PDB file of C-alpha atoms in Angstrom:
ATOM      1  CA  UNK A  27      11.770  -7.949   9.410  1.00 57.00           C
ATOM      2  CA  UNK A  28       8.467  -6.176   9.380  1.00 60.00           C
ATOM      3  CA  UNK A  29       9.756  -2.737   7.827  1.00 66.00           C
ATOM      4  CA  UNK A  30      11.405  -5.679   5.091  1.00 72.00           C
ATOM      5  CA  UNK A  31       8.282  -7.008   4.414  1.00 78.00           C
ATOM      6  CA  UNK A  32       6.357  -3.673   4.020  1.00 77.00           C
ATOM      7  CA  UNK A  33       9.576  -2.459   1.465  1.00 74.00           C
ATOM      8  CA  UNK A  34       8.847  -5.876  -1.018  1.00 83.00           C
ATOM      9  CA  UNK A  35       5.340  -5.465  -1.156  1.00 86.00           C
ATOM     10  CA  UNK A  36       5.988  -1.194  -1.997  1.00 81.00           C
ATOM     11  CA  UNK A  37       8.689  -2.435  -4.482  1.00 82.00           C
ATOM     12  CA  UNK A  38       6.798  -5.329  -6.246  1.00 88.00           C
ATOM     13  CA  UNK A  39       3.505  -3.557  -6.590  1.00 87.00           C
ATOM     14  CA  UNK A  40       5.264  -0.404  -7.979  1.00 84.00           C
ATOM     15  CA  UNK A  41       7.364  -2.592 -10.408  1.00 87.00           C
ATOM     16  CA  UNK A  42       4.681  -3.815 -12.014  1.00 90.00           C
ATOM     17  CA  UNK A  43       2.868  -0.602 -12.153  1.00 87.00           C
ATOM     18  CA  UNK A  44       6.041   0.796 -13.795  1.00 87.00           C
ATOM     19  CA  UNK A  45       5.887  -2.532 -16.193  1.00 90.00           C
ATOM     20  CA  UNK A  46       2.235  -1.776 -16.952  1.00 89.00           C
ATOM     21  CA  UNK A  47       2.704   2.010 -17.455  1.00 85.00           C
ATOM     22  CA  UNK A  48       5.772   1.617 -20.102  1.00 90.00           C
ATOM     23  CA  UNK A  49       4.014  -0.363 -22.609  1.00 91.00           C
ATOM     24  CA  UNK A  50       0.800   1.286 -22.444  1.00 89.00           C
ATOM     25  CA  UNK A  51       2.649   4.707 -23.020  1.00 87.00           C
ATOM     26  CA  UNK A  52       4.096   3.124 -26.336  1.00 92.00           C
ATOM     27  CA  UNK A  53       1.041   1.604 -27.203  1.00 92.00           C
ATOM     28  CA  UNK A  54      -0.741   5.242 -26.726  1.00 89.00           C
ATOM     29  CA  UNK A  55       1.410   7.345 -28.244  1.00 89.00           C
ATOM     30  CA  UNK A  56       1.779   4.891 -31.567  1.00 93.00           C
ATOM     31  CA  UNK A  57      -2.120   4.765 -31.232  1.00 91.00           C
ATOM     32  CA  UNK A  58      -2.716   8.767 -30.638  1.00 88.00           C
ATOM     33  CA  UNK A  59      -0.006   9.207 -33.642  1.00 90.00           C
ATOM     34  CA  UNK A  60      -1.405   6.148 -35.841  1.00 90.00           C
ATOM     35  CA  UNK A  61      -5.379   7.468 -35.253  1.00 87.00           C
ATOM     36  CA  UNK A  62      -5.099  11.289 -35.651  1.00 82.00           C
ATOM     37  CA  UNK A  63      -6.273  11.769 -31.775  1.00 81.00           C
ATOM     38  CA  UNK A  64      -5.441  14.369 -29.618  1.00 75.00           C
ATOM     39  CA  UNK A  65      -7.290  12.877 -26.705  1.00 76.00           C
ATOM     40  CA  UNK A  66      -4.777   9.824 -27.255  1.00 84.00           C
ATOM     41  CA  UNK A  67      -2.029  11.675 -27.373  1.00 80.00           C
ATOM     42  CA  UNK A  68      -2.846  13.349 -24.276  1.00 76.00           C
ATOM     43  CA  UNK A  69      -3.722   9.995 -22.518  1.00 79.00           C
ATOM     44  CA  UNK A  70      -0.183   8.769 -23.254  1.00 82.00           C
ATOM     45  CA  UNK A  71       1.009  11.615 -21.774  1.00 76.00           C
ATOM     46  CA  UNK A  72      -0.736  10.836 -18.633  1.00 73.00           C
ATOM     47  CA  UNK A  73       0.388   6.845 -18.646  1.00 78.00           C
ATOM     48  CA  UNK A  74       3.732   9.092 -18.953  1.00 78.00           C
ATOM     49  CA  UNK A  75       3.763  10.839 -16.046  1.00 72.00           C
ATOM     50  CA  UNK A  76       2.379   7.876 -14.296  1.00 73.00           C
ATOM     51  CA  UNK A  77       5.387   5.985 -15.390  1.00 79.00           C
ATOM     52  CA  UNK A  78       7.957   9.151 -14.042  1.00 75.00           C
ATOM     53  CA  UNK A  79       6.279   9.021 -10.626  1.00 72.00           C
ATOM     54  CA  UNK A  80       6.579   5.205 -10.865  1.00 73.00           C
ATOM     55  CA  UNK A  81       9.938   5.602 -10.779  1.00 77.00           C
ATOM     56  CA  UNK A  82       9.926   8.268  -8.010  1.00 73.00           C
ATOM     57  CA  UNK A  83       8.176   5.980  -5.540  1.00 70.00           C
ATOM     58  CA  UNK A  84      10.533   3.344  -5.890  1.00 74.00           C
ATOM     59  CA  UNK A  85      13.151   5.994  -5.208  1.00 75.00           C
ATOM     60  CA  UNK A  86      11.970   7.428  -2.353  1.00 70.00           C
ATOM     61  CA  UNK A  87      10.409   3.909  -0.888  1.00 68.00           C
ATOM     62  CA  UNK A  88      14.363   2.795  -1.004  1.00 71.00           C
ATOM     63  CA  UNK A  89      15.165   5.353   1.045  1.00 71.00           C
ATOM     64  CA  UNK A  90      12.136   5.527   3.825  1.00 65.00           C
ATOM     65  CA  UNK A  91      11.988   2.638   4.700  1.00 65.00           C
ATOM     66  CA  UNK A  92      15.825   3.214   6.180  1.00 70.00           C
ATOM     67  CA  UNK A  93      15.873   2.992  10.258  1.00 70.00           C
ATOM     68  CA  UNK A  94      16.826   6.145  12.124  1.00 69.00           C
ATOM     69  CA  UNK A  95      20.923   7.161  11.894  1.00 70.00           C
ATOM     70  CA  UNK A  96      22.796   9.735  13.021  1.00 72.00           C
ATOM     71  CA  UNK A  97      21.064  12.545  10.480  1.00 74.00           C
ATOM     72  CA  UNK A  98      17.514  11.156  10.957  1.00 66.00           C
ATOM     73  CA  UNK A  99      16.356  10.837  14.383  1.00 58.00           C
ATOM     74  CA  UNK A 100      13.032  10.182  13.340  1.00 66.00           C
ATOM     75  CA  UNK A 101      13.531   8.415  10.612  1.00 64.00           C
ATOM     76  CA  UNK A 102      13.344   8.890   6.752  1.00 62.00           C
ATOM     77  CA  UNK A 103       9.219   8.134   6.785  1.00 66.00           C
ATOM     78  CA  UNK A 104       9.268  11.934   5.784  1.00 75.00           C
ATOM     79  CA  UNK A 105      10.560  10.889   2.518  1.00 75.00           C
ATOM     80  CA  UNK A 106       7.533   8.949   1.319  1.00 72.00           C
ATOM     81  CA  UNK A 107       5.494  11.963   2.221  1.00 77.00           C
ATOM     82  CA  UNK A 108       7.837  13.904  -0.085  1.00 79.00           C
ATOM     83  CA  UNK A 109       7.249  11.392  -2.694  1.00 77.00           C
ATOM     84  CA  UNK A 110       3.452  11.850  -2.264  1.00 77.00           C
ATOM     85  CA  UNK A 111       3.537  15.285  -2.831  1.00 84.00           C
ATOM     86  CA  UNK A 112       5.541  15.202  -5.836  1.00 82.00           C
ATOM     87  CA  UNK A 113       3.503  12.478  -7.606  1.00 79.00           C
ATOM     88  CA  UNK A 114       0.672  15.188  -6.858  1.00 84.00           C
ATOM     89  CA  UNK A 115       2.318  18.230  -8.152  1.00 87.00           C
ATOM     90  CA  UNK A 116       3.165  15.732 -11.230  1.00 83.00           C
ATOM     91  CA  UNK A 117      -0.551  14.827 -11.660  1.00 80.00           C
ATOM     92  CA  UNK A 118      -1.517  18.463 -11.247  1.00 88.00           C
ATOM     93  CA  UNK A 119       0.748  19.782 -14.003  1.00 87.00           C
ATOM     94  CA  UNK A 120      -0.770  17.004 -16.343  1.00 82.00           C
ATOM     95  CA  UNK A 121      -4.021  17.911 -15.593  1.00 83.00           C
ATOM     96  CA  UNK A 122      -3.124  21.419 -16.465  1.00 89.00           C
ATOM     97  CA  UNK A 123      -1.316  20.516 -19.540  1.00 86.00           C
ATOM     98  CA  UNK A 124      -4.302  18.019 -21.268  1.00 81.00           C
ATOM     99  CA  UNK A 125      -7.063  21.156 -19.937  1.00 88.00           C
ATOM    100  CA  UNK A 126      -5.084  24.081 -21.864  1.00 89.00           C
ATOM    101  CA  UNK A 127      -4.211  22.006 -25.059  1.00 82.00           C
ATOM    102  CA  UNK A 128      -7.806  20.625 -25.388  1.00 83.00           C
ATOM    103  CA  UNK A 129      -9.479  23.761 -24.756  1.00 90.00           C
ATOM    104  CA  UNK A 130      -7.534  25.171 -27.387  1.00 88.00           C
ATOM    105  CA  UNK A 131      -8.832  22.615 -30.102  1.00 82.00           C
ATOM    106  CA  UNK A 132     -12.307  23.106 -28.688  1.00 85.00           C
ATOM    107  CA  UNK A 133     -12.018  27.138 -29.076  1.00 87.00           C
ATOM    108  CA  UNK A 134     -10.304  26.317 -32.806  1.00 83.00           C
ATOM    109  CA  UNK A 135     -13.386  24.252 -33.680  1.00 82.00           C
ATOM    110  CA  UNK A 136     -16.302  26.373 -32.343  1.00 81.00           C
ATOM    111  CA  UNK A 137     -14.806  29.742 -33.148  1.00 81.00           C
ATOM    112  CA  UNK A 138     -12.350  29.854 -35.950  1.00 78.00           C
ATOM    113  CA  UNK A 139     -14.383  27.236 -37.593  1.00 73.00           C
ATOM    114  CA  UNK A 140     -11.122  25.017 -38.188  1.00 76.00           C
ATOM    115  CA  UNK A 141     -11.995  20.830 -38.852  1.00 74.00           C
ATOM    116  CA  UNK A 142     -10.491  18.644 -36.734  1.00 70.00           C
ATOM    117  CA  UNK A 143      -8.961  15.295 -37.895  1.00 71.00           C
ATOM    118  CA  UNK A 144     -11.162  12.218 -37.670  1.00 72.00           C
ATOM    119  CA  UNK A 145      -9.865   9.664 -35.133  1.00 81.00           C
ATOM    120  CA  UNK A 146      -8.545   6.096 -36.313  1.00 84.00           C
ATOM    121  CA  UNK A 147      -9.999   2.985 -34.280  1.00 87.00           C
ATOM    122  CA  UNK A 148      -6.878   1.898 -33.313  1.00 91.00           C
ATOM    123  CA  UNK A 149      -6.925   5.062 -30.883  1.00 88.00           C
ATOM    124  CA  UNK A 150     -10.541   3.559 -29.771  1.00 89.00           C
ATOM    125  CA  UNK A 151      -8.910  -0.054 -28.971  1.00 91.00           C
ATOM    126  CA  UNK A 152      -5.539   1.650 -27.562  1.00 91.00           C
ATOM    127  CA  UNK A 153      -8.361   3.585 -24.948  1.00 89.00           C
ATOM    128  CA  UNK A 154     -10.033   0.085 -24.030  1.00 92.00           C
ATOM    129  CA  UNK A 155      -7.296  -1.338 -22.866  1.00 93.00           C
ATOM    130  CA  UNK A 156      -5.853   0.871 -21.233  1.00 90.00           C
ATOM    131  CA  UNK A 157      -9.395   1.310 -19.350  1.00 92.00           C
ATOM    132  CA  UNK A 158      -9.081  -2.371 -18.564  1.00 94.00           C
ATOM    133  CA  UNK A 159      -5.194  -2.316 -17.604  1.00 93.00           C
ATOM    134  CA  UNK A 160      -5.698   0.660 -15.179  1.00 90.00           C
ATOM    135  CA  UNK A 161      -8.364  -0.117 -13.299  1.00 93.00           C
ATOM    136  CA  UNK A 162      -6.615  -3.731 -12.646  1.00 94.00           C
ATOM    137  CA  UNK A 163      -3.450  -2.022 -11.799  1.00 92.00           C
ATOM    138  CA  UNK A 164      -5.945   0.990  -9.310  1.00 93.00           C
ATOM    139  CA  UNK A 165      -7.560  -2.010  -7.883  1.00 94.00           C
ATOM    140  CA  UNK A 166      -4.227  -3.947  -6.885  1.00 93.00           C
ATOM    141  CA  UNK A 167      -2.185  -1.114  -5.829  1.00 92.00           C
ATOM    142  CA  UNK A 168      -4.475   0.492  -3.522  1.00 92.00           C
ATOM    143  CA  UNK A 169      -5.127  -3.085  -1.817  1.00 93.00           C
ATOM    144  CA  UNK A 170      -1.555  -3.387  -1.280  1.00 90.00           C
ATOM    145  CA  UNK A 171      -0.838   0.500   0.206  1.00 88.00           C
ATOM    146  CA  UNK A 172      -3.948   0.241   2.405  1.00 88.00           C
ATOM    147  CA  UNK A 173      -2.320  -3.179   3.587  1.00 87.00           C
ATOM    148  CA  UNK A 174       0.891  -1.687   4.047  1.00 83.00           C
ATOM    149  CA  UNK A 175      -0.362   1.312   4.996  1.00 79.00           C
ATOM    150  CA  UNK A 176       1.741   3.859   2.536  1.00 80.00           C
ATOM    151  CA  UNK A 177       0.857   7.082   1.401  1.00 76.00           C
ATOM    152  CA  UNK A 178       3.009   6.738  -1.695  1.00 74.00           C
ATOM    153  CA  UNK A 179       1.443   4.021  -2.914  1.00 84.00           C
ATOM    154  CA  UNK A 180      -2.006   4.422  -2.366  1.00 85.00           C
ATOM    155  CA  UNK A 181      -1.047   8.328  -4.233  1.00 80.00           C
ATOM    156  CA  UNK A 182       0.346   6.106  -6.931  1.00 80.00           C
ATOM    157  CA  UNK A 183      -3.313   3.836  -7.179  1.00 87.00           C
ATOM    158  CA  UNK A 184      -5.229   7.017  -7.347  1.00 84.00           C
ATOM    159  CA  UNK A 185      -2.335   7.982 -10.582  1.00 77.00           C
ATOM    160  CA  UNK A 186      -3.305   4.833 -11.803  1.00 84.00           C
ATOM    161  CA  UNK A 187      -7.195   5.423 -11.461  1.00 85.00           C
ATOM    162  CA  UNK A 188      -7.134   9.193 -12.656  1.00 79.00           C
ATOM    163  CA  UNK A 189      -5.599   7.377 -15.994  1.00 78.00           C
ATOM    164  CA  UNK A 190      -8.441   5.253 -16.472  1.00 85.00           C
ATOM    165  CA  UNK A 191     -10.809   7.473 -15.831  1.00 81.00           C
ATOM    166  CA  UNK A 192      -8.769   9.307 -18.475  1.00 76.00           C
ATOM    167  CA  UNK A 193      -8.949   6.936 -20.729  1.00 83.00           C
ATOM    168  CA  UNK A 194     -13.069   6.382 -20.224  1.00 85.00           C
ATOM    169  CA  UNK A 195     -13.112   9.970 -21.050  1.00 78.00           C
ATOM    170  CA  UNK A 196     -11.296   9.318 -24.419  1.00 81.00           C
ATOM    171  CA  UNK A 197     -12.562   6.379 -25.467  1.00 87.00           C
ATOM    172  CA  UNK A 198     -16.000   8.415 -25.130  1.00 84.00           C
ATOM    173  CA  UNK A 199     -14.451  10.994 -26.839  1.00 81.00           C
ATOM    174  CA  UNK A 200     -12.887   8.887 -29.643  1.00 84.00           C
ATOM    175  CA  UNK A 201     -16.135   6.592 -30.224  1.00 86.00           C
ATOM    176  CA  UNK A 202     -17.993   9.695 -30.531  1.00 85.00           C
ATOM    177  CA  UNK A 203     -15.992  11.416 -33.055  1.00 83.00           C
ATOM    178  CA  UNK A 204     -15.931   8.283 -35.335  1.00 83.00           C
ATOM    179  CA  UNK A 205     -19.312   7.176 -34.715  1.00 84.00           C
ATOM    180  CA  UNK A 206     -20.933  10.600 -35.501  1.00 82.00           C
ATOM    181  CA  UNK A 207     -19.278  11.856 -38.056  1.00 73.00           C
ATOM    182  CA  UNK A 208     -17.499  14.998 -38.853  1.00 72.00           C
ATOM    183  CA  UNK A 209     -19.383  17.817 -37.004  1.00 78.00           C
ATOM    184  CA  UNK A 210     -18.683  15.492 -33.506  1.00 82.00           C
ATOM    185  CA  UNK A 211     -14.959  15.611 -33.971  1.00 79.00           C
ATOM    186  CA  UNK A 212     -14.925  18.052 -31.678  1.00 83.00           C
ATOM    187  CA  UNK A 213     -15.532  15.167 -28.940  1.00 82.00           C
ATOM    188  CA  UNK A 214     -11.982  13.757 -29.356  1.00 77.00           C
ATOM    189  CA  UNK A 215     -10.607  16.930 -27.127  1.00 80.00           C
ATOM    190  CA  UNK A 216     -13.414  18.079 -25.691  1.00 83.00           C
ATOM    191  CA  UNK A 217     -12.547  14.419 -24.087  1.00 79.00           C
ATOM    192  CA  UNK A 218      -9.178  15.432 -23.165  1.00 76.00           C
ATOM    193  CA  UNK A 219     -10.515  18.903 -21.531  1.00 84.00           C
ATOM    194  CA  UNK A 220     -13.305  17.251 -19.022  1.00 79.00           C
ATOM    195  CA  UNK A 221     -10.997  14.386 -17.834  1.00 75.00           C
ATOM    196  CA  UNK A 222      -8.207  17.040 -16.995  1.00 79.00           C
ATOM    197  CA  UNK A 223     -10.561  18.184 -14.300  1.00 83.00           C
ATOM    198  CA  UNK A 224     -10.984  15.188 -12.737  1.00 77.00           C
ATOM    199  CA  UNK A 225      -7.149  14.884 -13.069  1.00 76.00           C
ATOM    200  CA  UNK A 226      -6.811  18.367 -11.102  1.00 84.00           C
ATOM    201  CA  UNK A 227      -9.116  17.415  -8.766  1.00 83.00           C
ATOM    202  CA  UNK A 228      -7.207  13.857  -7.597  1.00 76.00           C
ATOM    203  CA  UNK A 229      -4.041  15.955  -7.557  1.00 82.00           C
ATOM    204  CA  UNK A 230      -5.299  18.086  -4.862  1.00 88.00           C
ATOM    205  CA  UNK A 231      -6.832  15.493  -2.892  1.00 82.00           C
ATOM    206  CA  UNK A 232      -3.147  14.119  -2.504  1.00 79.00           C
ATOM    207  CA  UNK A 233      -0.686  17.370  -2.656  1.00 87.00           C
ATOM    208  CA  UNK A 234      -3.032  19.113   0.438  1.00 88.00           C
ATOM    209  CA  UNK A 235      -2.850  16.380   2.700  1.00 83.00           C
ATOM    210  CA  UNK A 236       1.265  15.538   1.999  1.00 83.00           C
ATOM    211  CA  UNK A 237       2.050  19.154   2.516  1.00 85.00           C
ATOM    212  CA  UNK A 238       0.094  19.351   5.732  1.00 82.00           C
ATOM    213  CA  UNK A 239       2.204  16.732   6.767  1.00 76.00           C
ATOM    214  CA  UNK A 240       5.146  18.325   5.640  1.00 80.00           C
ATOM    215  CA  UNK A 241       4.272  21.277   7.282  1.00 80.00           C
ATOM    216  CA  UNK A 242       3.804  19.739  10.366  1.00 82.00           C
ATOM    217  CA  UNK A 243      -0.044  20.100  11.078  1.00 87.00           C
ATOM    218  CA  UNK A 244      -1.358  18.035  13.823  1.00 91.00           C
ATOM    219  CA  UNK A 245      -3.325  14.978  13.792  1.00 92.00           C
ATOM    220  CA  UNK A 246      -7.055  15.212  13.390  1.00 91.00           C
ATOM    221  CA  UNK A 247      -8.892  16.628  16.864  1.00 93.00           C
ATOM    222  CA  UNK A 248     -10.149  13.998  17.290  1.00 94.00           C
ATOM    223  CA  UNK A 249      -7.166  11.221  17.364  1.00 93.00           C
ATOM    224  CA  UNK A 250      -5.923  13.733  19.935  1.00 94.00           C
ATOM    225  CA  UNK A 251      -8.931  13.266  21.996  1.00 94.00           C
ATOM    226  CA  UNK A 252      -8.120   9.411  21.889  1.00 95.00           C
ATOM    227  CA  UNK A 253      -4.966   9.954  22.826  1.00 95.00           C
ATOM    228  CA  UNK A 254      -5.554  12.270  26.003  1.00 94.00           C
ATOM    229  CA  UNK A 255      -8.728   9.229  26.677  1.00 93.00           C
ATOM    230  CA  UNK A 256      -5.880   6.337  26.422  1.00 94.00           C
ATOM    231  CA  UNK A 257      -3.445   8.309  28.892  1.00 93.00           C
ATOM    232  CA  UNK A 258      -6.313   9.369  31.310  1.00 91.00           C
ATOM    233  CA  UNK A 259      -7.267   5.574  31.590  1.00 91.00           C
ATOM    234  CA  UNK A 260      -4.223   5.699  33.857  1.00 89.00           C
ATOM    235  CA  UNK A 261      -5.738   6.826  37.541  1.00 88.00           C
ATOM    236  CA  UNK A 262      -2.200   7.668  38.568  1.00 91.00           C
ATOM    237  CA  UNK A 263      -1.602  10.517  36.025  1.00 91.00           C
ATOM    238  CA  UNK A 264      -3.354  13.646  36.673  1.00 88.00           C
ATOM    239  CA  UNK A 265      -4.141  16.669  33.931  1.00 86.00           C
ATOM    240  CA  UNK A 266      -2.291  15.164  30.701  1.00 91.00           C
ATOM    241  CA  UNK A 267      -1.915  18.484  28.595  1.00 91.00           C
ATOM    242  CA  UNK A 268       1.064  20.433  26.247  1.00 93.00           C
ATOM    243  CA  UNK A 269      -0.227  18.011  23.900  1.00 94.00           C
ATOM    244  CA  UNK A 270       1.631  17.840  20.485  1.00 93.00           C
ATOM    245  CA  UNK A 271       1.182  15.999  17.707  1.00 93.00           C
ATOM    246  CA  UNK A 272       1.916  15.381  13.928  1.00 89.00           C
ATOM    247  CA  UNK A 273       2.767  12.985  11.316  1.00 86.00           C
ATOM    248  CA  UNK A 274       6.222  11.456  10.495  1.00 80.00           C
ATOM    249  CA  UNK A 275       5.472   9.751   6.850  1.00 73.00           C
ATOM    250  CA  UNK A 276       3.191   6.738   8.109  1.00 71.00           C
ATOM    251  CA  UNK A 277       3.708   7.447  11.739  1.00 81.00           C
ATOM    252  CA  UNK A 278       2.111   9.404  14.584  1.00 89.00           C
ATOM    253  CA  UNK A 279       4.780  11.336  17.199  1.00 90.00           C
ATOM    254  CA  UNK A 280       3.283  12.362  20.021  1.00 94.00           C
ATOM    255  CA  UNK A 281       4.673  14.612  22.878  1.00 94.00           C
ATOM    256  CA  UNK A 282       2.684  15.308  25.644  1.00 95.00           C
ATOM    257  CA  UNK A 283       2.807  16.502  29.888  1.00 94.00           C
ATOM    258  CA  UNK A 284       1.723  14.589  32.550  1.00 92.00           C
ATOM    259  CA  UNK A 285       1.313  15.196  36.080  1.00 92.00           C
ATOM    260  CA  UNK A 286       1.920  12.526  39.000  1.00 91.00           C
ATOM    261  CA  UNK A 287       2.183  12.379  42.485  1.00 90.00           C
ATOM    262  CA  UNK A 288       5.412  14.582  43.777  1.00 88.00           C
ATOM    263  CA  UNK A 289       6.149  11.938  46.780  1.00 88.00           C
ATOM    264  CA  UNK A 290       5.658   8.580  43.818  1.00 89.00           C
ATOM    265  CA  UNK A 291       9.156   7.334  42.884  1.00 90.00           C
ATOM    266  CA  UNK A 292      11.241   7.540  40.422  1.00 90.00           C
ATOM    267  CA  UNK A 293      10.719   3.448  39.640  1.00 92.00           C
ATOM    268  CA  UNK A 294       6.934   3.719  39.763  1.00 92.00           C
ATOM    269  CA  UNK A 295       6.599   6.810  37.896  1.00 91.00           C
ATOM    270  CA  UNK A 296       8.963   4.898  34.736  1.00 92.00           C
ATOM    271  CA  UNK A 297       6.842   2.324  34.862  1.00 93.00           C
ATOM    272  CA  UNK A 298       3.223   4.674  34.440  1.00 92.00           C
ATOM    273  CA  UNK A 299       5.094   6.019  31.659  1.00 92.00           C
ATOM    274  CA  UNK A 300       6.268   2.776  29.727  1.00 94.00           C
ATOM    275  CA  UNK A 301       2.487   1.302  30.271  1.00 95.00           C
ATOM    276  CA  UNK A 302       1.166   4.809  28.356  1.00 94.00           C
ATOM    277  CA  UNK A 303       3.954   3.757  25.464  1.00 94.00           C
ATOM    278  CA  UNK A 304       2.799   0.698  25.288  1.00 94.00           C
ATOM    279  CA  UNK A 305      -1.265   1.281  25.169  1.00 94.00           C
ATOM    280  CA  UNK A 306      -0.350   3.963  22.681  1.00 95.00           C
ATOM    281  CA  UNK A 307       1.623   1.816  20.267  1.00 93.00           C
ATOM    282  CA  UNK A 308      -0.819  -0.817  20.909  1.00 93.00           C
ATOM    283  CA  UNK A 309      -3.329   1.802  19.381  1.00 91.00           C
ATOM    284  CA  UNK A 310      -1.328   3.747  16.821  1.00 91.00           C
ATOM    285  CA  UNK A 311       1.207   1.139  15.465  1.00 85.00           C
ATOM    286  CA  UNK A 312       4.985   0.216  17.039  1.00 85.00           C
ATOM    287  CA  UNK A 313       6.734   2.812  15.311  1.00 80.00           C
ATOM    288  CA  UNK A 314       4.776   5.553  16.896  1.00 89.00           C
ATOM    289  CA  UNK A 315       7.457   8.149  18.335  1.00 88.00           C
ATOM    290  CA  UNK A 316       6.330   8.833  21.728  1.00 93.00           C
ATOM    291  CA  UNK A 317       7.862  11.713  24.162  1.00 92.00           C
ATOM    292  CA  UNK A 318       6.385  11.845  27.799  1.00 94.00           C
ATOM    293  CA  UNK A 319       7.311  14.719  30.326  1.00 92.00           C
ATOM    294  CA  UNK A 320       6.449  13.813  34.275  1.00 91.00           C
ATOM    295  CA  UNK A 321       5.188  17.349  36.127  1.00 91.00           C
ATOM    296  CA  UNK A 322       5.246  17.003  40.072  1.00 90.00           C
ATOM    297  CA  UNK A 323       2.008  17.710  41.338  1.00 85.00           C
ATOM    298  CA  UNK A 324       2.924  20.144  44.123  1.00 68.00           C
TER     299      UNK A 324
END
């Protein structure tokens, strides 16, 4: 019922991301088009990808929040990490994009002396609101993925924020190339070239982390020192260690050796071991996958 729950939330918040993303796309690109701006242009390109990943959340939310079968042990909470990752790699190659096309203009302007176009205001207004719609759509997003504690979505409320930070950059740009004439055109993609860093540099923030996971890393020292605190806590178990951790999508697994008493039963010693599951899920969440091994101490 929980998992349900969490899966509704994902879905609705992302729907009306997807909503929110579509229209301002249009709106953008019939702005950038309609105005002469290149920063526009590149802005709708960024609601665009926001839209694509969008759609690759929903996706891949369908499918983690699945139980365990037959193929999946664990789970599918692996998928949302994939989906993570990709709406990273997506942001990245935007970033990259909008940096090498404005950069371009910018070297056109200052060096081959070429005159840029003059932005229309309708590219100003298209930036405003789209300023105003992202930040909404940042603000209620990342509420809901903190709630529901999901990767995917909070990566897709950071998407969401990179684009109005985005469009803050070219509604700078824009104003500035209207506003001061024609020798300040240069503003409308020298716009496009500073937000692309900050684009870069939220796409890293959320690839590194997902492909840790991916890769298997460990949990953070020290939630492994809080682990080995909660298990010593039990006076019966002696030298916890072989500790192994990592991440499964939202949830911790955690493997780990224990040594007990060689003459304590077999009864006793199952029921140290389902009062360390318990404290630990108590801590780390219910779906934590826990694996205990009991070591005779001789």
């Amino acid at each position: 019922m929980e998992n349900q729950t969490r899966k509704k939330e994902i879905v609705k918040v992302t729907l009306v991301g997807s909503v929110g993303n579509f229209l301002l796309l249009i709106f953008k690109f019939i702005a950038g088009i309609m105005g002469h701006s290149s920063a526009m242009i590149a802005d709708a390109v960024h609601s665009l990808s926001d839209f694509v990943t969008d759609v690759i959340v929903l996706f891949f939310i369908n499918i983690s929040s699945k139980p365990k079968d037959e193929s999946h042990d664990y789970g599918h909470g692996k998928y949302e990490t994939l989906a993570t990752s990709i709406i990273g790699i997506v942001l990245l190659c935007v970033g990259v994009v909008l940096f090498w096309e404005g950069i371009n203009k910018v070297y056109d302007f200052f060096i081959k002396g070429e005159m840029l176009e003059s932005p229309g205001k309708i590219a100003l207004i298209a930036a405003i609101i789209s300023i105003l719609v992202k930040e909404a759509l940042y603000r209620y997003s990342v509420l809901i993925g903190k709630r529901q504690n999901s990767q995917a979505v909070i990566a897709n409320a950071w998407h969401h924020r990179s684009d109005a930070l985005s469009s803050i950059g070219t509604a700078i740009g824009i104003g500035g190339a209207i506003l001061l004439g024609e020798r300040w055109r240069v503003l409308d993609p020298l716009a496009a070239v500073i937000v692309s860093i900050f684009i870069v540099k939220v796409a890293f923030q959320l690839v590194i982390p997902a492909i840790n996971d991916l890769l298997e890393k460990s949990l953070p020292k020290e939630v492994e020192d809080e682990i080995l605190s909660i298990i010593s806590e039990m006076q019966e178990v002696k030298s916890p260690h072989n500790l192994r951790t990592r991440r499964i999508g939202n949830d911790f697994a955690i493997e780990v050796h224990l040594r007990v008493d060689g003459q304590m039963t077999v009864a006793r010693s199952h029921e140290i071991m389902c009062d360390i599951e318990r404290k630990l899920r108590q801590r780390f969440g219910i779906a934590t996958h826990i694996a205990l091994h009991v070591e005779p101490i001789k």
